[in-house]
PDB file of C-alpha atoms in Angstrom:
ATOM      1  CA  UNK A   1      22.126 -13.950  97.388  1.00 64.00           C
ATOM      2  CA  UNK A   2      24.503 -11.406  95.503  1.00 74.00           C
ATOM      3  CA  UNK A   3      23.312 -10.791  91.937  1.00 88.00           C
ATOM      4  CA  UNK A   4      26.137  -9.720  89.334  1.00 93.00           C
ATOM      5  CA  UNK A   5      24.918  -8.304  85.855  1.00 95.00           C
ATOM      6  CA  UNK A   6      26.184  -8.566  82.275  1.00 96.00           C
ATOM      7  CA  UNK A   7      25.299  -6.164  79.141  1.00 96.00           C
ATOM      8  CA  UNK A   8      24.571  -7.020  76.411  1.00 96.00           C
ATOM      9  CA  UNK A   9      23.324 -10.705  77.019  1.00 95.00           C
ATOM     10  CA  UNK A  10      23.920 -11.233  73.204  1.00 96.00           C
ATOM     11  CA  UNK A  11      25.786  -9.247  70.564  1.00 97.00           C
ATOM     12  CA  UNK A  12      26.512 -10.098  66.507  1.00 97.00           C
ATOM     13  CA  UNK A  13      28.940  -7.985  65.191  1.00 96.00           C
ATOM     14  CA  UNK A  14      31.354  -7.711  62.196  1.00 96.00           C
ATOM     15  CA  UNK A  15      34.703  -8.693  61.584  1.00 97.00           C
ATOM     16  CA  UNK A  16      36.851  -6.065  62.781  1.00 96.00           C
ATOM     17  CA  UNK A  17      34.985  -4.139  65.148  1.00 96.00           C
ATOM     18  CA  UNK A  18      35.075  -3.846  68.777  1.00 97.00           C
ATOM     19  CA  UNK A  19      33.080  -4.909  71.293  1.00 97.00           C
ATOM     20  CA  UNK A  20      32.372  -4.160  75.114  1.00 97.00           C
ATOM     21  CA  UNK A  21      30.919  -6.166  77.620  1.00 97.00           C
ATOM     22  CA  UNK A  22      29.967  -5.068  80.619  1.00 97.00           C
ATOM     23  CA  UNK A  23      29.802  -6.797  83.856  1.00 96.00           C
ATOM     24  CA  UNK A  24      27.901  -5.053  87.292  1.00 95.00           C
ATOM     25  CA  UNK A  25      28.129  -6.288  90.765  1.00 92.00           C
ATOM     26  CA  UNK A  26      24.662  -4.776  92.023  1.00 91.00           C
ATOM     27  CA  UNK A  27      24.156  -5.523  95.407  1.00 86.00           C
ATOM     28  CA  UNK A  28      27.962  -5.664  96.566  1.00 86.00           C
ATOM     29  CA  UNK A  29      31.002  -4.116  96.232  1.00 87.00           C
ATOM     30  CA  UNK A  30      33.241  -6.508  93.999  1.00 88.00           C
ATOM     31  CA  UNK A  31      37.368  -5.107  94.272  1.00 87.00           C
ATOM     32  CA  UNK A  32      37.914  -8.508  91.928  1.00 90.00           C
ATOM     33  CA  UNK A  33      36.113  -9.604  89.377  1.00 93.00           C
ATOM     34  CA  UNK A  34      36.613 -12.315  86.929  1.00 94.00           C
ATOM     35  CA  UNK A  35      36.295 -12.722  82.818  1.00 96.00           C
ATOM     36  CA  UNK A  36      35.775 -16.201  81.618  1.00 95.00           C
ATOM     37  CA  UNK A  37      35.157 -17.448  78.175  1.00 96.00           C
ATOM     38  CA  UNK A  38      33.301 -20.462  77.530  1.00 94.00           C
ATOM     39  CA  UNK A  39      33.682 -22.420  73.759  1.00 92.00           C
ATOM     40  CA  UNK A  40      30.619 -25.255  72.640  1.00 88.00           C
ATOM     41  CA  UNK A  41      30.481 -28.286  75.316  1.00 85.00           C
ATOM     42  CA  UNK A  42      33.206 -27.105  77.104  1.00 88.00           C
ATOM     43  CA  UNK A  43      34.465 -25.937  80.542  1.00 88.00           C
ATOM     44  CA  UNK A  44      35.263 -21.903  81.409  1.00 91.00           C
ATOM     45  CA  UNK A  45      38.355 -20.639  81.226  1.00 92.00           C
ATOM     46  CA  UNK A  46      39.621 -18.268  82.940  1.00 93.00           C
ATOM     47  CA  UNK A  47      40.492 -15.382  80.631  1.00 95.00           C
ATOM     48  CA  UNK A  48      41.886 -12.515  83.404  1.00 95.00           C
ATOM     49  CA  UNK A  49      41.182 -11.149  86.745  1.00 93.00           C
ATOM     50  CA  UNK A  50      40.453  -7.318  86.647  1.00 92.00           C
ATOM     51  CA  UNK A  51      41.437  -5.578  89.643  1.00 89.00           C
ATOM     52  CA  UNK A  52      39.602  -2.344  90.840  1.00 88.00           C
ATOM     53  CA  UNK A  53      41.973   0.430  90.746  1.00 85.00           C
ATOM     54  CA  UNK A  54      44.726  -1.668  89.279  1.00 87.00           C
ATOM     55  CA  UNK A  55      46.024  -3.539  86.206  1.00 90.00           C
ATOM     56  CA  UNK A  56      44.250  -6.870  85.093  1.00 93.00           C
ATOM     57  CA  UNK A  57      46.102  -9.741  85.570  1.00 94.00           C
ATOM     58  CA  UNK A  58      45.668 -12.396  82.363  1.00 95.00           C
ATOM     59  CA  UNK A  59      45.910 -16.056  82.351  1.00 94.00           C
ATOM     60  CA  UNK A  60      48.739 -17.350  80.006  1.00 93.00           C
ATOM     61  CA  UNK A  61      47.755 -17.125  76.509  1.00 93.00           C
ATOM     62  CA  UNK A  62      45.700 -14.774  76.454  1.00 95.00           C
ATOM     63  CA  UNK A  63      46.444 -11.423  74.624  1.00 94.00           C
ATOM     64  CA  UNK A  64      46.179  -8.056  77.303  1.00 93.00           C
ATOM     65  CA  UNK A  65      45.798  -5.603  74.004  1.00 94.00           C
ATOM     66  CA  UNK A  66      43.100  -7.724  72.214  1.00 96.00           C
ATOM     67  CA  UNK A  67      40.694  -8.363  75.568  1.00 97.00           C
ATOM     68  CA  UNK A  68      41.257  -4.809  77.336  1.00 96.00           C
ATOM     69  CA  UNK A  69      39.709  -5.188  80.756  1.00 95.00           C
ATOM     70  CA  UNK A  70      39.055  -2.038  82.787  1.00 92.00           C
ATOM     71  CA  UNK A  71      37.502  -2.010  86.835  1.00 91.00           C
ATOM     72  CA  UNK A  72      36.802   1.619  86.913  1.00 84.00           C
ATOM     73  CA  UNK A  73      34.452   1.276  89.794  1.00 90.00           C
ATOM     74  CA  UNK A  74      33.922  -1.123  92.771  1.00 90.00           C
ATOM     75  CA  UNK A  75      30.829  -2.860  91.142  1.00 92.00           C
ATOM     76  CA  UNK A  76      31.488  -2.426  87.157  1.00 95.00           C
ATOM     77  CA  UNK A  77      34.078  -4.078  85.446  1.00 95.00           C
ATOM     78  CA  UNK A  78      34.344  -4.040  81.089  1.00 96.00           C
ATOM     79  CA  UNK A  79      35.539  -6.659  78.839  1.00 97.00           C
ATOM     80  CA  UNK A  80      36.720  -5.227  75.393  1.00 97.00           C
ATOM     81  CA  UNK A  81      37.073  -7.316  72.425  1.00 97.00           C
ATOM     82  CA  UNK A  82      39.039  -5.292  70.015  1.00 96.00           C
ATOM     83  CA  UNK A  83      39.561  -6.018  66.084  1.00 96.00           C
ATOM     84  CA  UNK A  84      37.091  -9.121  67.104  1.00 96.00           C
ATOM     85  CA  UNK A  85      37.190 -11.839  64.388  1.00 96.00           C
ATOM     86  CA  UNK A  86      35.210 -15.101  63.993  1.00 96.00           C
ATOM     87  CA  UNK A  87      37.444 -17.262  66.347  1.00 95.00           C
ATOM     88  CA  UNK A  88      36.095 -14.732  69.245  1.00 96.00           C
ATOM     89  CA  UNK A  89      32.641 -15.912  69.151  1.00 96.00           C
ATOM     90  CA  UNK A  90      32.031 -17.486  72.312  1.00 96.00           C
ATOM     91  CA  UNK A  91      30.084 -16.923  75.785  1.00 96.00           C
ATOM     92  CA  UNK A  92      31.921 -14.538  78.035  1.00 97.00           C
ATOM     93  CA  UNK A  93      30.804 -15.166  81.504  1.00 96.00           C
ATOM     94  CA  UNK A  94      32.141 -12.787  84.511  1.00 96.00           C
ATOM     95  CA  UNK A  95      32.207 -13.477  88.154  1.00 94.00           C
ATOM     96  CA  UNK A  96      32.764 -11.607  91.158  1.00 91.00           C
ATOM     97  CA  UNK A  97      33.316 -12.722  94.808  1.00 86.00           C
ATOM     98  CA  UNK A  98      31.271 -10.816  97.547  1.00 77.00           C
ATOM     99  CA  UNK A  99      34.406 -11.030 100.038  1.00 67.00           C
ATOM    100  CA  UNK A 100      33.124  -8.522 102.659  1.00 56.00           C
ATOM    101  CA  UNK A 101      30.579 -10.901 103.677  1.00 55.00           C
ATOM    102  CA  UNK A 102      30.956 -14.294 104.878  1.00 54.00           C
ATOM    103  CA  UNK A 103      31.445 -16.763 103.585  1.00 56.00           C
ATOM    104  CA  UNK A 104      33.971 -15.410 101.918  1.00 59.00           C
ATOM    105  CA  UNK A 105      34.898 -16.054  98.095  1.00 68.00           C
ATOM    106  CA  UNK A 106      31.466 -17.393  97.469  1.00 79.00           C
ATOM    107  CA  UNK A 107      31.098 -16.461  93.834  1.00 85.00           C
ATOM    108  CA  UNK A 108      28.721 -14.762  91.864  1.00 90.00           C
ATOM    109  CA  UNK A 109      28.185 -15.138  88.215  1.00 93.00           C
ATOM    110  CA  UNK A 110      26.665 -12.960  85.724  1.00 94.00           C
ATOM    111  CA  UNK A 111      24.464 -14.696  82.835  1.00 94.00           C
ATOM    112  CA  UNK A 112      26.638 -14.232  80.240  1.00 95.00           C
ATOM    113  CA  UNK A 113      27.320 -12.607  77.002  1.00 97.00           C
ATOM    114  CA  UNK A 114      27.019 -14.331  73.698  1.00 96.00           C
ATOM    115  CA  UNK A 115      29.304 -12.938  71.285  1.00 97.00           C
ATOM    116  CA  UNK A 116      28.772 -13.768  67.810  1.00 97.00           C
ATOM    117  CA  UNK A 117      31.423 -12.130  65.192  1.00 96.00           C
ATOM    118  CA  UNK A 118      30.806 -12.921  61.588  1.00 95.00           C
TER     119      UNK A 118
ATOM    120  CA  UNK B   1      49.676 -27.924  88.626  1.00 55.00           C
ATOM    121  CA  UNK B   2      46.441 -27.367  89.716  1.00 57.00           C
ATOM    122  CA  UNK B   3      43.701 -29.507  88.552  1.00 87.00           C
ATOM    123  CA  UNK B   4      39.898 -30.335  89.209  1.00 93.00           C
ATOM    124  CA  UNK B   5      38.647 -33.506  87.633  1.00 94.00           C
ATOM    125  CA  UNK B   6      34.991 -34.674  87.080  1.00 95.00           C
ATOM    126  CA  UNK B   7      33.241 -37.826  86.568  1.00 95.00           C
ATOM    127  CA  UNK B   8      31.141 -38.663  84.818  1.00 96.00           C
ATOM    128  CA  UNK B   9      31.085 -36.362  81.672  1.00 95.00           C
ATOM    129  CA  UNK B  10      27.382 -37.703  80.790  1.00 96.00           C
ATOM    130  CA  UNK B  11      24.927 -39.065  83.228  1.00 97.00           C
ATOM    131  CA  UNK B  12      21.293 -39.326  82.063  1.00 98.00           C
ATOM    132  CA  UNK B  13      18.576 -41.215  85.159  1.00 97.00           C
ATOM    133  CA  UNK B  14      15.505 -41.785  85.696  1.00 98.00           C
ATOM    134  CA  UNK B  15      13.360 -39.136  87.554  1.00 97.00           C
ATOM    135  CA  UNK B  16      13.696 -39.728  91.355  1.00 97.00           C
ATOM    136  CA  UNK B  17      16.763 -41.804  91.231  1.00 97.00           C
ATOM    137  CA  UNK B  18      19.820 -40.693  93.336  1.00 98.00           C
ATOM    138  CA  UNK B  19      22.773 -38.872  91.577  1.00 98.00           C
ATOM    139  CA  UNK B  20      26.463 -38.982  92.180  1.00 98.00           C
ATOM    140  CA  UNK B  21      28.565 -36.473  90.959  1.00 98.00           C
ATOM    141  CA  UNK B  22      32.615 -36.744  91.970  1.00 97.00           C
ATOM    142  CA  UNK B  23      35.336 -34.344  91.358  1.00 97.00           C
ATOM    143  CA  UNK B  24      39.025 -34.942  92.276  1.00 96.00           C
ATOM    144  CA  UNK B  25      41.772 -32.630  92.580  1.00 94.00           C
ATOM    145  CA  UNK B  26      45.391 -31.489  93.098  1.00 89.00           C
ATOM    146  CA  UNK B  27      47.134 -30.131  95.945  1.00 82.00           C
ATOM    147  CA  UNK B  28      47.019 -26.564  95.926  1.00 87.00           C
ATOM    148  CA  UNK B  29      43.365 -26.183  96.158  1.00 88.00           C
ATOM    149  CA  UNK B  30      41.804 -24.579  99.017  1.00 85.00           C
ATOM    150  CA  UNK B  31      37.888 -24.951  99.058  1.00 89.00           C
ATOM    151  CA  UNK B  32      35.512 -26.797  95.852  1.00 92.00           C
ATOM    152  CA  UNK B  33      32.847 -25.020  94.409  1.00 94.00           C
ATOM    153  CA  UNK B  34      29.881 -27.006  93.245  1.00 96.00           C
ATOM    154  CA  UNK B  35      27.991 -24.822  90.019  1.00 95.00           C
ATOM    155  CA  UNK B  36      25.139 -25.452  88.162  1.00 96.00           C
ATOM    156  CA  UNK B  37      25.125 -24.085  84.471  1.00 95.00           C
ATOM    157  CA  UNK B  38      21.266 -24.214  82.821  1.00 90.00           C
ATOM    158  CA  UNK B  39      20.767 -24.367  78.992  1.00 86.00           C
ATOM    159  CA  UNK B  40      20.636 -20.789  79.073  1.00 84.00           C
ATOM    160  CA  UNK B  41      24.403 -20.593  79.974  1.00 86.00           C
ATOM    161  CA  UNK B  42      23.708 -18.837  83.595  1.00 89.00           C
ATOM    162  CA  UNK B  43      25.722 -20.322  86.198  1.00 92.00           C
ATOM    163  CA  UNK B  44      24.321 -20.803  89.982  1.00 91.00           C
ATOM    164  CA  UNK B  45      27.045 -21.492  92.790  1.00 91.00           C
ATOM    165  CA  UNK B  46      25.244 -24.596  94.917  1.00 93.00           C
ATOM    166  CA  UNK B  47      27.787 -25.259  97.370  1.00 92.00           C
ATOM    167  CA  UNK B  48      31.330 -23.919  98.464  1.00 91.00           C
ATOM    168  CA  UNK B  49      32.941 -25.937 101.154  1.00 90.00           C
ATOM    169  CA  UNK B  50      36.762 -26.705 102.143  1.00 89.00           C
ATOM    170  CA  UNK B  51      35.776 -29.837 105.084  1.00 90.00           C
ATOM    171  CA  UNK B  52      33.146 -31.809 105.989  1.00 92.00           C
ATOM    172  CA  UNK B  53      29.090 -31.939 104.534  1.00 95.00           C
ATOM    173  CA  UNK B  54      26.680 -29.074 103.213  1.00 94.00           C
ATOM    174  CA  UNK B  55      23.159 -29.550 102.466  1.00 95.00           C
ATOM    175  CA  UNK B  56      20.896 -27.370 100.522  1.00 93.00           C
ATOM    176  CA  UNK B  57      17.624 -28.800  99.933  1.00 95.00           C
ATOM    177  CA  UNK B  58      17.910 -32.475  97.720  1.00 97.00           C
ATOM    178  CA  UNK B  59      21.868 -31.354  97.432  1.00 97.00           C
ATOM    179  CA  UNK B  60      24.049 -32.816  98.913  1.00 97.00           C
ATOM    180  CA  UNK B  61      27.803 -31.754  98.974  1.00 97.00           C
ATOM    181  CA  UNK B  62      30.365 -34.035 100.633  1.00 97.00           C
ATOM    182  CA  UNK B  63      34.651 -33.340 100.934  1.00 95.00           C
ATOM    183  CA  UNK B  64      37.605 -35.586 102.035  1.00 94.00           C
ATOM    184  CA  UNK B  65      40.209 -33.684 102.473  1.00 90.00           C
ATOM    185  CA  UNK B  66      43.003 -36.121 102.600  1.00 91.00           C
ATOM    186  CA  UNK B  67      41.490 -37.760  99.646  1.00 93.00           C
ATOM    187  CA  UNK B  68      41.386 -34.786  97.605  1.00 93.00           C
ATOM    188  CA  UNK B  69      37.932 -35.634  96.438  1.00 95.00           C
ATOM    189  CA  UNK B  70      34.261 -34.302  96.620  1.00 97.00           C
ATOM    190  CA  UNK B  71      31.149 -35.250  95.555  1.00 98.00           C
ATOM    191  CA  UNK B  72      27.614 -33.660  94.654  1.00 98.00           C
ATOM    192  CA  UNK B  73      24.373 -35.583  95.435  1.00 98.00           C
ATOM    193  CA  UNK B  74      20.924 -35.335  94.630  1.00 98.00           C
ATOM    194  CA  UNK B  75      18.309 -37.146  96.281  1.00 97.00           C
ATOM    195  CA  UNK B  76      15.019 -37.668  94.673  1.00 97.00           C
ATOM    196  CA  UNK B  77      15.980 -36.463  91.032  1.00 97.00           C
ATOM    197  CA  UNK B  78      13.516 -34.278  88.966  1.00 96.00           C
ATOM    198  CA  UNK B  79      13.927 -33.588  85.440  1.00 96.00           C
ATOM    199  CA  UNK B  80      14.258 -29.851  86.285  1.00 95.00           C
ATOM    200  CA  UNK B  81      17.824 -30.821  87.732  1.00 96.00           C
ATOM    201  CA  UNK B  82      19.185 -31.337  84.155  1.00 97.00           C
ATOM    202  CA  UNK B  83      21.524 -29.247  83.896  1.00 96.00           C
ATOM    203  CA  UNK B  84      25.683 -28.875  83.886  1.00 96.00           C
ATOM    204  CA  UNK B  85      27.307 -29.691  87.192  1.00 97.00           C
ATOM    205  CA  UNK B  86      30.947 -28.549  87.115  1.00 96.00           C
ATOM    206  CA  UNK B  87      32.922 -29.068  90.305  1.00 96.00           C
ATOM    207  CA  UNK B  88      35.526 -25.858  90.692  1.00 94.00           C
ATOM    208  CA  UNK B  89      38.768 -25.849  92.779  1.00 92.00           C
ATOM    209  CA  UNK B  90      39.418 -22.741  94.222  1.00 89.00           C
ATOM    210  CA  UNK B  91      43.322 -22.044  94.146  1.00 86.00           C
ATOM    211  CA  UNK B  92      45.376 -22.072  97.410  1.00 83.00           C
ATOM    212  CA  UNK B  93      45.989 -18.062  98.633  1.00 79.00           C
ATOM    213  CA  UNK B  94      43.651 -16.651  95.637  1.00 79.00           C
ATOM    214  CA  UNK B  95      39.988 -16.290  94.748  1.00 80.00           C
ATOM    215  CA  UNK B  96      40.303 -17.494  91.195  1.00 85.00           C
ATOM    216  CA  UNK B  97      39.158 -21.060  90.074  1.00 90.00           C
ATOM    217  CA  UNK B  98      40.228 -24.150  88.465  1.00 91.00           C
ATOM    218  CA  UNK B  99      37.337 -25.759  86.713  1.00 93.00           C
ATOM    219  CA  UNK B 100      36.456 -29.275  85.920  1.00 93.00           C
ATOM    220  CA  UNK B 101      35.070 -30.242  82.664  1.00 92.00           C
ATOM    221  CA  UNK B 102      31.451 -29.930  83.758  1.00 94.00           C
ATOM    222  CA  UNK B 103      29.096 -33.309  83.968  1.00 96.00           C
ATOM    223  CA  UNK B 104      26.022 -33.101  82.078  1.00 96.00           C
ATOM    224  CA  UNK B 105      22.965 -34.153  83.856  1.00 97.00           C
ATOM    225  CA  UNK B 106      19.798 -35.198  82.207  1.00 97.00           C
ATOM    226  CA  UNK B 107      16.706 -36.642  84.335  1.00 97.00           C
ATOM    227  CA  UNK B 108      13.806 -38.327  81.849  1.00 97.00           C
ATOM    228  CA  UNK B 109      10.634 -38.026  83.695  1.00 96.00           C
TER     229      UNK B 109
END
């Protein structure tokens, strides 16, 4: 199977600083990846889809200058948490489907980043 | 609106029974993924499928299309299935997914 990467796996960090996530396709080339969050007992949400080459594309209600997303490269893809404050704190998960290969839009999900903003 | 639901939220069995997962969802959804999430937080896709029956194993992965429904089985449970199943609809046209609200699987020994 595909494997898909995510640095750090778990980050504390003040109020008011930034943070950046990174998320690695390492086996495939990913055009599209995906940034989830993930609260206590509950489901993901999708946060945005970053785009290689292109804009990200953000789910309603979420804020484009607070979570800058940037897919500089066909297999690495960084979530920014800027001016991150308590209400962050949660497990950022990305995914990325391996769509050159069938089956197509299988998906492959890193392990996660635990952010922890005090 | 496009929406995956699960049942049941909690399901805790004895080891080696059989397990039932089900998942409904809207129109406008293309194929169901089936994940597995361990304590950890890592997420494993088990199944994608948009007809008919995959099998992986003890898992089992069933769709009815016309019913808008799936389901996830596992035969001869083993406590090292606990874990959280969430059922995933994959949006019509797109890759990204709708998720369910995850059912949380524990298997005593």
């Amino acid at each position: 199977g595909a494997v898909v990467s995510q640095h750090p796996s778990r980050v504390i960090c003040k109020s008011g600083t930034s943070v950046k996530i990174e998320c690695r396709s390492l086996d495939f080339q990913a055009t599209t990846m995906f940034w989830y969050r993930q609260f206590p007992k509950q489901s993901l949400m999708l946060m945005a889809t970053s785009n290689e080459g292109s804009k990200a594309t953000y789910e309603q209600g979420v804020e484009k200058d607070k979570f800058l997303i940037n897919h500089a490269s066909l297999t690495l893809s960084t979530l920014t948490v800027t001016s991150a404050h308590p209400e962050d704190s949660s497990f950022y998960i990305c995914s990325a489907p391996k769509d050159s290969v069938f089956p197509y839009n299988e998906q492959f999900f890193g392990p996660g980043t635990r952010l922890t903003v005090l | 609106k496009n929406e995956v639901e699960q049942s049941p939220q909690n399901l805790t069995a004895q080891e080696g029974e059989f397990i039932t997962i089900n998942c409904s969802y809207s129109v406008g959804i293309s194929a169901l993924h089936w994940l597995q999430q361990h304590p950890g937080g890592g997420i494993v896709s088990l199944f994608m499928l948009s007809s008919g029956k995959k099998k992986h194993g003890r898992l089992i992965a069933t769709i009815n299309i016309q019913e808008k429904h799936s389901s996830l089985h596992i035969t001869a449970s083993h406590p090292r299935d606990s874990a959280v199943y969430i059922c995933a609809g994959q949006i019509q046209g797109a890759q990204k997914l709708v998720f369910g609200q995850g059912t949380r699987l524990t298997i005593n020994p």
